[in-house]
Amino acid sequence: MWWVRALRTKAEFVASLRDGRTVYFKGHKIEDITRDPFCERVIAHLGLEFEIPENPQYRDLVTFSPDGKTRYSRYFKLPENSEDLLKRSQIIDLGTRLASTVVILIKEIGTDCLFTLNIISKQMDKQLHTDYFNRVKRYHDYCMKNDLAMAVAQTDVKGDRSLGPSEQEHEDYYVRIVEERSDGIVVRGAKAHTSYGPFANEIMVIPTRALAEKDEQYAVAFAVPANTKGVKMIASPFGGTSSSEFHNPISSKHHMVESITLFDDVFVPWDRVFMKGETQFAGPLALTFVEYHRFTAISYKAPILDLLIGAGISMAQMNGIIGASHARDKIAELIRYGETVKGLTKQAAINCRMVEGLAVPDPVYSNIAKWHFASNYHQHVALVQDLTGGLTVTGPSEDDLRSPDTGPSLRKYLGGKKGVGAENRLRMINLVRDLTASDFGGYNEILQIHAEGSIEASKLTLFRQYNAKNCVELARKIANVGNGLSE
Amino acid sequence: MWWVRALRTKAEFVASLRDGRTVYFKGHKIEDITRDPFCERVIAHLGLEFEIPENPQYRDLVTFSPDGKTRYSRYFKLPENSEDLLKRSQIIDLGTRLASTVVILIKEIGTDCLFTLNIISKQMDKQLHTDYFNRVKRYHDYCMKNDLAMAVAQTDVKGDRSLGPSEQEHEDYYVRIVEERSDGIVVRGAKAHTSYGPFANEIMVIPTRALAEKDEQYAVAFAVPANTKGVKMIASPFGGTSSSEFHNPISSKHHMVESITLFDDVFVPWDRVFMKGETQFAGPLALTFVEYHRFTAISYKAPILDLLIGAGISMAQMNGIIGASHARDKIAELIRYGETVKGLTKQAAINCRMVEGLAVPDPVYSNIAKWHFASNYHQHVALVQDLTGGLTVTGPSEDDLRSPDTGPSLRKYLGGKKGVGAENRLRMINLVRDLTASDFGGYNEILQIHAEGSIEASKLTLFRQYNAKNCVELARKIANVGNGLSE
Amino acid sequence: MWWVRALRTKAEFVASLRDGRTVYFKGHKIEDITRDPFCERVIAHLGLEFEIPENPQYRDLVTFSPDGKTRYSRYFKLPENSEDLLKRSQIIDLGTRLASTVVILIKEIGTDCLFTLNIISKQMDKQLHTDYFNRVKRYHDYCMKNDLAMAVAQTDVKGDRSLGPSEQEHEDYYVRIVEERSDGIVVRGAKAHTSYGPFANEIMVIPTRALAEKDEQYAVAFAVPANTKGVKMIASPFGGTSSSEFHNPISSKHHMVESITLFDDVFVPWDRVFMKGETQFAGPLALTFVEYHRFTAISYKAPILDLLIGAGISMAQMNGIIGASHARDKIAELIRYGETVKGLTKQAAINCRMVEGLAVPDPVYSNIAKWHFASNYHQHVALVQDLTGGLTVTGPSEDDLRSPDTGPSLRKYLGGKKGVGAENRLRMINLVRDLTASDFGGYNEILQIHAEGSIEASKLTLFRQYNAKNCVELARKIANVGNGLSE
Amino acid sequence: MWWVRALRTKAEFVASLRDGRTVYFKGHKIEDITRDPFCERVIAHLGLEFEIPENPQYRDLVTFSPDGKTRYSRYFKLPENSEDLLKRSQIIDLGTRLASTVVILIKEIGTDCLFTLNIISKQMDKQLHTDYFNRVKRYHDYCMKNDLAMAVAQTDVKGDRSLGPSEQEHEDYYVRIVEERSDGIVVRGAKAHTSYGPFANEIMVIPTRALAEKDEQYAVAFAVPANTKGVKMIASPFGGTSSSEFHNPISSKHHMVESITLFDDVFVPWDRVFMKGETQFAGPLALTFVEYHRFTAISYKAPILDLLIGAGISMAQMNGIIGASHARDKIAELIRYGETVKGLTKQAAINCRMVEGLAVPDPVYSNIAKWHFASNYHQHVALVQDLTGGLTVTGPSEDDLRSPDTGPSLRKYLGGKKGVGAENRLRMINLVRDLTASDFGGYNEILQIHAEGSIEASKLTLFRQYNAKNCVELARKIANVGNGLSE
């Protein structure tokens, strides 16, 4: 083989999940997730991550070699410039596209977090004379060299969202340090929405928000193996369970899963502790993570945006309405939507800024792209549904189509435009239903709004991060307003 | 009993469905729909229609008595004024509300069609010296006196939607007359989206569009009992199949179902034929039906609009964000949306116009209400999902909550605002998921766009039906433009 | 004459304005506003108010007679039911329509304020044993019997809008009582946006917001004649000054004007003081006024909504694009917009609630109508501009059209659709420019956003005033959430 | 001087306009436009074009030197790659910014046209063996070496827009060839919206649309000096005429002007004819021009986008509402709007495609940027107006502020947030009114919708030019739809 590599095979990944981890699903503890029917589908989906580098067509793109000999997953490459970010965006797009628009995310989010810890640890070390950076570096190397699957548990369960961590009904609504020992710390609490937590090798934990000085016990970042004692993951059952490829061409094969992740007094050794009480850095850590992660988010939206366009055009053709002006309007809207997000994503990489030696995607373009995507998704789903027609939920099942009693009539009557054929048309309709009007479609809608931070958070970040100096000066100059003006 | 009534009991209704009808579901013919598990849920839902009049609180509203003795379902009352339309709107709202927002529709749509046939038959008789009106009247009486459940099969399967009935790949893409006999006609074709077809006593058929002179064979309206030879209904399996009241509080109990309805050379005796070849009245018939039916549509939206508001407020309270300005904005938007549709619905009744002695809802307000509802639904779903949070699809199952292993932790961590409790919060979250982010939620989205005519159709009707005379005259008067202007 | 009336003639109104009032315009004090060219146009416009009742076609509608003998302006009629509010809405519409969409407002706003004072004075008298109601009643009679023109000065100049009255840089940012004397009070401060202040007989003053207990000196309501010593009005010069009927068919003849109204230690006798220090009633007074005034607002929008529709249709016809689907879409949107606002306005009257014996328009529908109007105005202006074409601002002047050098060519080349003619087309284009793309058009845009309270205020009122009980109960019932839930 | 240059001075430009051209304004022929008060303001504005290169800070950017010796305006540089397009975008931005957001456009549009003719002439020569390219090249050199001001007259007056050129009421609704002579052609007709036509040295004419074979006489492109016999320009009087810098800080100094340009049997020698009867190339010529010109358009929008942001922020600060969440929302929206257009503009340059050796901006991104800008402009104007307040049209004049009678009170009462001062605040308010709510603001609104092609045209171009292959293939692959499908 032309390269020495550190990449794992799918089989190695699957084997690594048999480690005694504690995963609950529908009220029961799963003994071996690699042999559970629900989990098998998820694992088959995640296995793509390890199959892609074996394809010669992709391997140069999806790996990198720091020393010219060993090749690692490119996800681990610390971004040094726009080019690195653009390539990162490309591999996120590629994996998601090959997985029929369902993001894989066992490398993306973990490295988003590693880059963030890299930056913040340097800043903490500089300001507070701590020694976090070396820990982070060792941990980064460890994950990279073992090609690990990583999950990030950031969002606390929060209780009353109008109150801070210290003001809640009980102390544990945000993950916190309950004991400090000579060899490490003990943490307690629960995190929500841990993507692929039950299928990761490593669980990384960071604060979810800026903290006040009094919230010292909540200022904690660390990483633990998924099978660590006291880590319990309750996998969510939602998002679709159909196994019919005909009715659910995406979700029958690809499935994203989140867990509520409990930390029941979990011990973390010092070498895996990346923040302990430095409240003033909780906000920057949370924010920098989000900046990387929103860039990941907008990168993995490209395939679903293309699919909305492609499905919209296909249905308009099959229904014979591609020439109607309202159909052309809707398709133009879908194109505008998709290409706006994709174009702004590229601008986020091109306009990156350097922080502590790393390229951070431009938060203005990242957040605009995220906001634009999230706030318009439902309306564009509606356009595709409109082009597709009511049959999306009133049509027959595959069995009806295959039945000798009803099949011939259905083929006669559901043909659409000449040359299309009922089966092709129903397949495309089923794609639209699966993507937009099903348990999986509902999952998608919630994901677009809530994943990687809310729309409100994007707006706020944009307001705060935008450098309006030129704009304000232009207004003042033209208005002829004096400079002595205080803000 | 204080009234003599013609209303059936639920048991009578159920018994009437054992009549040898031909219904297919997932590739098999159902022998007795009253004993099929899928159908049982639908029947339980539809049974409400017959239980409501037995409730003393509702019976005055939902029945009427033309002779002061016998009481019939008020649905059959020919609307003579605004008041009749307002009451009709109220009973549609009531039934749908009691059915947790899922419209019952075995009286509504059928009477929409009866009113329409009443008007059009009078017009045909006047212009063409036919004798349709007496047939319609007898049929109306028959349905009313037997308190029948009715379905309307209007939408043809259409083939290539850019072509008319006569221009398609084969002749049968629109239902048509294939033979005329001394005792009646024989019809062939298929209709899509027949709501509750498999559960109706009567299937009424009308054209779906205006027709050209050459389309004579397609100008046909009639009614047949559901068990008529050659009538075959393929029930759609979509819209949710969960039986968990916890996870799917609406769709586990209430289910709308549509069929593709095949007419395999079905014989219709003359007394049940309401149009035969009068192409010039196909358009007016289709349009008048739609005017009544859109009024039905906007009337049965009120409960789901209220539910979106109520769920949005409840979730904001439970999450502790009711005081946040973005949450208040979203709730105000939900209120605006709901009350606009409801207010315009009332205006449609208040501004009705009299046609052939019947009150027809004002098409301007009906279509604006329908358009407003349909074009904004997805965006308001997004607002409720936003207020609810990611747990909607990342949360635990009921079994997890009940399990001694995970239940206590979930109750501790998912409590939300003090005093709410995890179970209450999860129940409300589940309501939101069921309503907006599930197979049923997807069904709802498609329904809002496609049922009762597309958004494009509403826009076009509005453009055509609006009397712009005052507006144009005002513009000309102010612009001082000469009156000699030709249009 | 068949009636004894208390209505003034236009000449009497004009004469009444020669009373020594202090009005500034463009830096100069106007000695006699009835002889100033700028003011003359406004007075000609306002004179309509006194001409309309003389038209037999309108007089029954625009007047009323409490005793069956004397007839007064209907504006003064205390609304006792929906019918009164609907008629009030009609006369507001009528006056505005006859004034080419520019509201007259010398009766509307004053009576909005009188109704409000009627209610609040009763409430204060009941709770605080004051004697305000009799003063209000006498004042109401005085205005009615003398058929006076009234302005209302509500909006304080406010200084830093994030601070309350007592927290500002100086004490006078909100109008306040600076001295209490045996015979009355002395007030100081300034109000912004006083519509037609310089043309009113009476200036009524009320608080602009809810007040804290410490703001006692700011809780003041009163009325003074416009020529009272210390009252100074600075009329705004904006909103268009063209006198060309061809280029500015509306604004050359109709002009709304606001003043900044200064109260330089103005003495008010007790009989004209309607609130003095009752801080707890400042909020209710401001809010009730706004509820009446928003109803006035949505009533006077009807003509401009009709004009947008009429101008849009006319231009589409003249340009030959009425058959294009994008043009039909835009016109349907204009109709939807206009009829939604108009329909909700009627609902606001129909759903009025009774407070202290008076009918108050439903705040839910009023605010939705106002919000809908204000938040969509610009976008609908854009639609009309789109249908009209670039000639709106690149076309020729009337002189070019009349010139023998250029006129014939312009008539040849700017004809539009056959039969229209260049002059008619240019006149309609000029109407669109005047209405939407001129100093007057800009005035309109600002008016729609800011007059009668901001969009934010409408949203907040809606959120607060909406009775969500039914909605929340429906959500809880369906979600099966326990009743013990605290809010 | 360090460079030999071909650039003209402002004085040389002004002198060149005294050439006997025929310009009408308000019904009169202007004898010398350099001495007419209306024109003087425009000329002062356009003079900037010649002053900018004299500023050492800008000259490297705004000029280029093909031979390393002589420097020409960079506008004339044929774009060979993305970098050339980005620089072109920058100089358009710079000029417009220095002109307070009013585009200068006497180089931009002419070179857009020259680039287009360069491409199309090559294509015609290849396909039809004509010799247009050499003519175009000579003409390009001539304009460049003499640093000429150019206008482009493209939009025909069109008559009935639903009819083609040959179907109109008379033959001259589109500019056409009325005679062919041995030395050239004679053209007749009129063009609308010729930007700065009266102030250009050269008038270039191209077709406005695709043409049918029968429209041969309308397939004509050429250029003539502005003073050519038979060329008559009627300058539009709209867009603001105030000379007060205080009230109209932009439009008192900067003014765009369009003409209706008449061609009364104008002779054009062969060397200046660039298309004559080649109907099949009329569409490509019109479209390619539009592709360049829309890129110009989105480039010159950047300053106004920045100004909306800057004015919005400034007003929120001055009014003391910058901390209010609704104000932050509006500002975030303004930023999103501005940066989306700017980011997509860069993408249009980055994704250019090479046609006949020239870099053409990507039409997908150009049209999305244009559409996004044009369809959202009014709504963002509304946001700025909302942040600014009603004083925008109800405030005082400068004279009131300077008057000893009223000035002190106005300074006391209109101060806004502490430290701002009434004059500064009024100046910023005036900027907002001038930009958005005045004759000039109206001009801006029309310009955004109609200049550089309508929104409908952008949508249609997007629909047609978008390569949806990847999207459709993705949909088919996931839906598992057979490849045999015909389109």
CSV table of N, CA and C in Angstrom, one decimal, chain B residues 241-310:
chain,number,residue,atom,x,y,z
B,241,THR,N,-48.7,5.5,12.8
B,241,THR,CA,-49.3,4.2,13.2
B,241,THR,C,-49.0,3.9,14.6
B,242,SER,N,-48.5,4.9,15.4
B,242,SER,CA,-48.1,4.6,16.8
B,242,SER,C,-49.4,4.4,17.6
B,243,SER,N,-49.4,3.5,18.5
B,243,SER,CA,-50.5,3.3,19.4
B,243,SER,C,-50.2,3.8,20.8
B,244,SER,N,-49.1,4.5,21.0
B,244,SER,CA,-48.7,5.0,22.3
B,244,SER,C,-49.4,6.4,22.6
B,245,GLU,N,-50.3,6.4,23.5
B,245,GLU,CA,-50.9,7.7,23.9
B,245,GLU,C,-49.9,8.7,24.4
B,246,PHE,N,-48.8,8.2,25.0
B,246,PHE,CA,-47.8,9.0,25.6
B,246,PHE,C,-47.0,9.7,24.5
B,247,HIS,N,-46.6,8.9,23.6
B,247,HIS,CA,-45.7,9.5,22.5
B,247,HIS,C,-46.5,10.2,21.5
B,248,ASN,N,-47.7,9.8,21.2
B,248,ASN,CA,-48.5,10.3,20.1
B,248,ASN,C,-49.9,10.6,20.6
B,249,PRO,N,-50.1,11.6,21.5
B,249,PRO,CA,-51.4,11.8,22.1
B,249,PRO,C,-52.5,12.1,21.1
B,250,ILE,N,-52.2,12.6,20.0
B,250,ILE,CA,-53.3,12.8,19.0
B,250,ILE,C,-53.4,11.6,18.1
B,251,SER,N,-52.4,11.3,17.4
B,251,SER,CA,-52.5,10.3,16.3
B,251,SER,C,-52.7,8.9,16.7
B,252,SER,N,-52.4,8.6,18.0
B,252,SER,CA,-52.7,7.3,18.5
B,252,SER,C,-54.2,7.0,18.6
B,253,LYS,N,-55.0,8.1,18.6
B,253,LYS,CA,-56.4,8.0,18.8
B,253,LYS,C,-57.2,8.5,17.6
B,254,HIS,N,-56.6,9.4,16.9
B,254,HIS,CA,-57.4,10.0,15.8
B,254,HIS,C,-56.6,9.9,14.5
B,255,HIS,N,-57.3,9.5,13.5
B,255,HIS,CA,-56.6,9.2,12.2
B,255,HIS,C,-57.4,9.5,11.0
B,256,MET,N,-56.9,10.4,10.2
B,256,MET,CA,-57.6,10.7,8.9
B,256,MET,C,-57.0,9.7,7.9
B,257,VAL,N,-57.9,9.3,7.0
B,257,VAL,CA,-57.3,8.3,6.0
B,257,VAL,C,-58.0,8.7,4.6
B,258,GLU,N,-57.1,8.6,3.6
B,258,GLU,CA,-57.6,8.8,2.2
B,258,GLU,C,-57.5,7.5,1.4
B,259,SER,N,-58.2,7.5,0.4
B,259,SER,CA,-58.1,6.3,-0.5
B,259,SER,C,-57.8,6.8,-2.0
B,260,ILE,N,-57.2,6.0,-2.7
B,260,ILE,CA,-57.3,6.0,-4.2
B,260,ILE,C,-58.6,5.2,-4.5
B,261,THR,N,-59.5,5.9,-5.2
B,261,THR,CA,-60.8,5.2,-5.4
B,261,THR,C,-60.9,4.9,-6.9
B,262,LEU,N,-61.0,3.6,-7.1
B,262,LEU,CA,-61.1,3.1,-8.5
B,262,LEU,C,-62.5,2.9,-8.9
B,263,PHE,N,-62.9,3.3,-10.1
B,263,PHE,CA,-64.2,3.0,-10.7
B,263,PHE,C,-64.0,2.1,-11.9
B,264,ASP,N,-64.1,0.8,-11.6
B,264,ASP,CA,-63.9,-0.2,-12.7
B,264,ASP,C,-65.2,-0.5,-13.4
B,265,ASP,N,-65.5,0.4,-14.3
B,265,ASP,CA,-66.8,0.2,-15.1
B,265,ASP,C,-68.0,0.1,-14.1
B,266,VAL,N,-68.2,1.1,-13.4
B,266,VAL,CA,-69.3,1.1,-12.4
B,266,VAL,C,-70.6,1.6,-13.0
B,267,PHE,N,-71.6,0.9,-12.7
B,267,PHE,CA,-72.9,1.3,-13.2
B,267,PHE,C,-73.6,2.3,-12.2
B,268,VAL,N,-74.2,3.4,-12.8
B,268,VAL,CA,-74.9,4.4,-12.0
B,268,VAL,C,-76.3,4.6,-12.6
B,269,PRO,N,-77.3,4.3,-11.8
B,269,PRO,CA,-78.7,4.5,-12.4
B,269,PRO,C,-79.0,6.0,-12.5
B,270,TRP,N,-79.9,6.3,-13.4
B,270,TRP,CA,-80.1,7.7,-13.7
B,270,TRP,C,-80.4,8.6,-12.5
B,271,ASP,N,-81.2,8.0,-11.6
B,271,ASP,CA,-81.6,8.9,-10.5
B,271,ASP,C,-80.4,9.4,-9.6
B,272,ARG,N,-79.2,8.8,-9.8
B,272,ARG,CA,-78.0,9.2,-9.1
B,272,ARG,C,-77.0,9.9,-10.0
B,273,VAL,N,-77.4,10.2,-11.2
B,273,VAL,CA,-76.6,11.0,-12.1
B,273,VAL,C,-76.9,12.4,-12.0
B,274,PHE,N,-76.0,13.3,-11.7
B,274,PHE,CA,-76.3,14.7,-11.5
B,274,PHE,C,-75.6,15.6,-12.6
B,275,MET,N,-74.9,15.0,-13.4
B,275,MET,CA,-74.3,15.8,-14.6
B,275,MET,C,-73.9,14.7,-15.6
B,276,LYS,N,-74.2,15.0,-16.8
B,276,LYS,CA,-73.8,14.0,-17.9
B,276,LYS,C,-73.6,14.8,-19.2
B,277,GLY,N,-72.4,15.2,-19.3
B,277,GLY,CA,-72.0,15.8,-20.6
B,277,GLY,C,-72.1,17.3,-20.7
B,278,GLU,N,-72.7,17.9,-19.6
B,278,GLU,CA,-72.8,19.4,-19.7
B,278,GLU,C,-71.5,20.1,-19.3
B,279,THR,N,-70.6,20.0,-20.3
B,279,THR,CA,-69.2,20.5,-20.0
B,279,THR,C,-69.2,22.0,-19.5
B,280,GLN,N,-70.1,22.8,-20.0
B,280,GLN,CA,-70.0,24.2,-19.6
B,280,GLN,C,-70.3,24.4,-18.1
B,281,PHE,N,-70.9,23.4,-17.5
B,281,PHE,CA,-71.2,23.5,-16.0
B,281,PHE,C,-70.1,22.8,-15.1
B,282,ALA,N,-69.2,22.1,-15.8
B,282,ALA,CA,-68.2,21.4,-15.0
B,282,ALA,C,-67.4,22.4,-14.2
B,283,GLY,N,-66.9,23.5,-14.8
B,283,GLY,CA,-66.2,24.5,-14.1
B,283,GLY,C,-66.9,25.1,-13.0
B,284,PRO,N,-68.2,25.6,-13.2
B,284,PRO,CA,-68.9,26.2,-12.1
B,284,PRO,C,-69.2,25.2,-11.0
B,285,LEU,N,-69.4,23.9,-11.3
B,285,LEU,CA,-69.7,22.9,-10.3
B,285,LEU,C,-68.4,22.7,-9.4
B,286,ALA,N,-67.3,22.6,-10.1
B,286,ALA,CA,-66.0,22.4,-9.4
B,286,ALA,C,-65.7,23.6,-8.5
B,287,LEU,N,-66.0,24.8,-9.1
B,287,LEU,CA,-65.7,26.0,-8.3
B,287,LEU,C,-66.6,26.2,-7.2
B,288,THR,N,-67.9,26.0,-7.4
B,288,THR,CA,-68.8,26.2,-6.3
B,288,THR,C,-68.5,25.2,-5.1
B,289,PHE,N,-68.3,24.0,-5.5
B,289,PHE,CA,-67.9,23.0,-4.5
B,289,PHE,C,-66.7,23.5,-3.7
B,290,VAL,N,-65.7,24.0,-4.4
B,290,VAL,CA,-64.5,24.5,-3.7
B,290,VAL,C,-64.8,25.7,-2.8
B,291,GLU,N,-65.8,26.5,-3.2
B,291,GLU,CA,-66.1,27.6,-2.4
B,291,GLU,C,-66.7,27.2,-1.0
B,292,TYR,N,-67.6,26.2,-1.1
B,292,TYR,CA,-68.1,25.6,0.1
B,292,TYR,C,-67.1,24.9,0.9
B,293,HIS,N,-66.3,24.2,0.1
B,293,HIS,CA,-65.3,23.3,0.8
B,293,HIS,C,-64.2,24.1,1.5
B,294,ARG,N,-63.8,25.2,0.8
B,294,ARG,CA,-62.7,26.0,1.5
B,294,ARG,C,-63.3,26.6,2.8
B,295,PHE,N,-64.5,26.9,2.8
B,295,PHE,CA,-65.1,27.4,4.0
B,295,PHE,C,-65.1,26.3,5.1
B,296,THR,N,-65.4,25.1,4.7
B,296,THR,CA,-65.3,24.0,5.6
B,296,THR,C,-63.8,23.9,6.1
B,297,ALA,N,-62.9,24.0,5.2
B,297,ALA,CA,-61.5,23.9,5.5
B,297,ALA,C,-61.1,24.9,6.6
B,298,ILE,N,-61.4,26.2,6.3
B,298,ILE,CA,-60.9,27.2,7.2
B,298,ILE,C,-61.7,27.1,8.6
B,299,SER,N,-62.9,26.5,8.5
B,299,SER,CA,-63.6,26.3,9.8
B,299,SER,C,-62.9,25.2,10.6
B,300,TYR,N,-62.4,24.1,10.0
B,300,TYR,CA,-61.8,23.1,10.8
B,300,TYR,C,-60.4,23.3,11.2
B,301,LYS,N,-59.8,24.4,10.7
B,301,LYS,CA,-58.4,24.8,11.1
B,301,LYS,C,-58.4,25.5,12.5
B,302,ALA,N,-59.5,26.0,12.9
B,302,ALA,CA,-59.5,26.8,14.2
B,302,ALA,C,-58.9,25.9,15.3
B,303,PRO,N,-59.3,24.7,15.5
B,303,PRO,CA,-58.7,24.0,16.7
B,303,PRO,C,-57.2,23.8,16.6
B,304,ILE,N,-56.7,23.5,15.4
B,304,ILE,CA,-55.2,23.3,15.3
B,304,ILE,C,-54.5,24.7,15.5
B,305,LEU,N,-55.1,25.7,15.1
B,305,LEU,CA,-54.5,27.1,15.3
B,305,LEU,C,-54.5,27.3,16.8
B,306,ASP,N,-55.6,27.0,17.5
B,306,ASP,CA,-55.6,27.2,18.9
B,306,ASP,C,-54.6,26.3,19.6
B,307,LEU,N,-54.4,25.1,19.1
B,307,LEU,CA,-53.5,24.2,19.7
B,307,LEU,C,-52.0,24.7,19.5
B,308,LEU,N,-51.7,25.2,18.4
B,308,LEU,CA,-50.4,25.8,18.2
B,308,LEU,C,-50.1,26.9,19.2
B,309,ILE,N,-51.1,27.8,19.4
B,309,ILE,CA,-50.9,28.8,20.4
B,309,ILE,C,-50.8,28.2,21.8
B,310,GLY,N,-51.7,27.3,22.1
B,310,GLY,CA,-51.6,26.8,23.5
B,310,GLY,C,-50.4,26.0,23.7
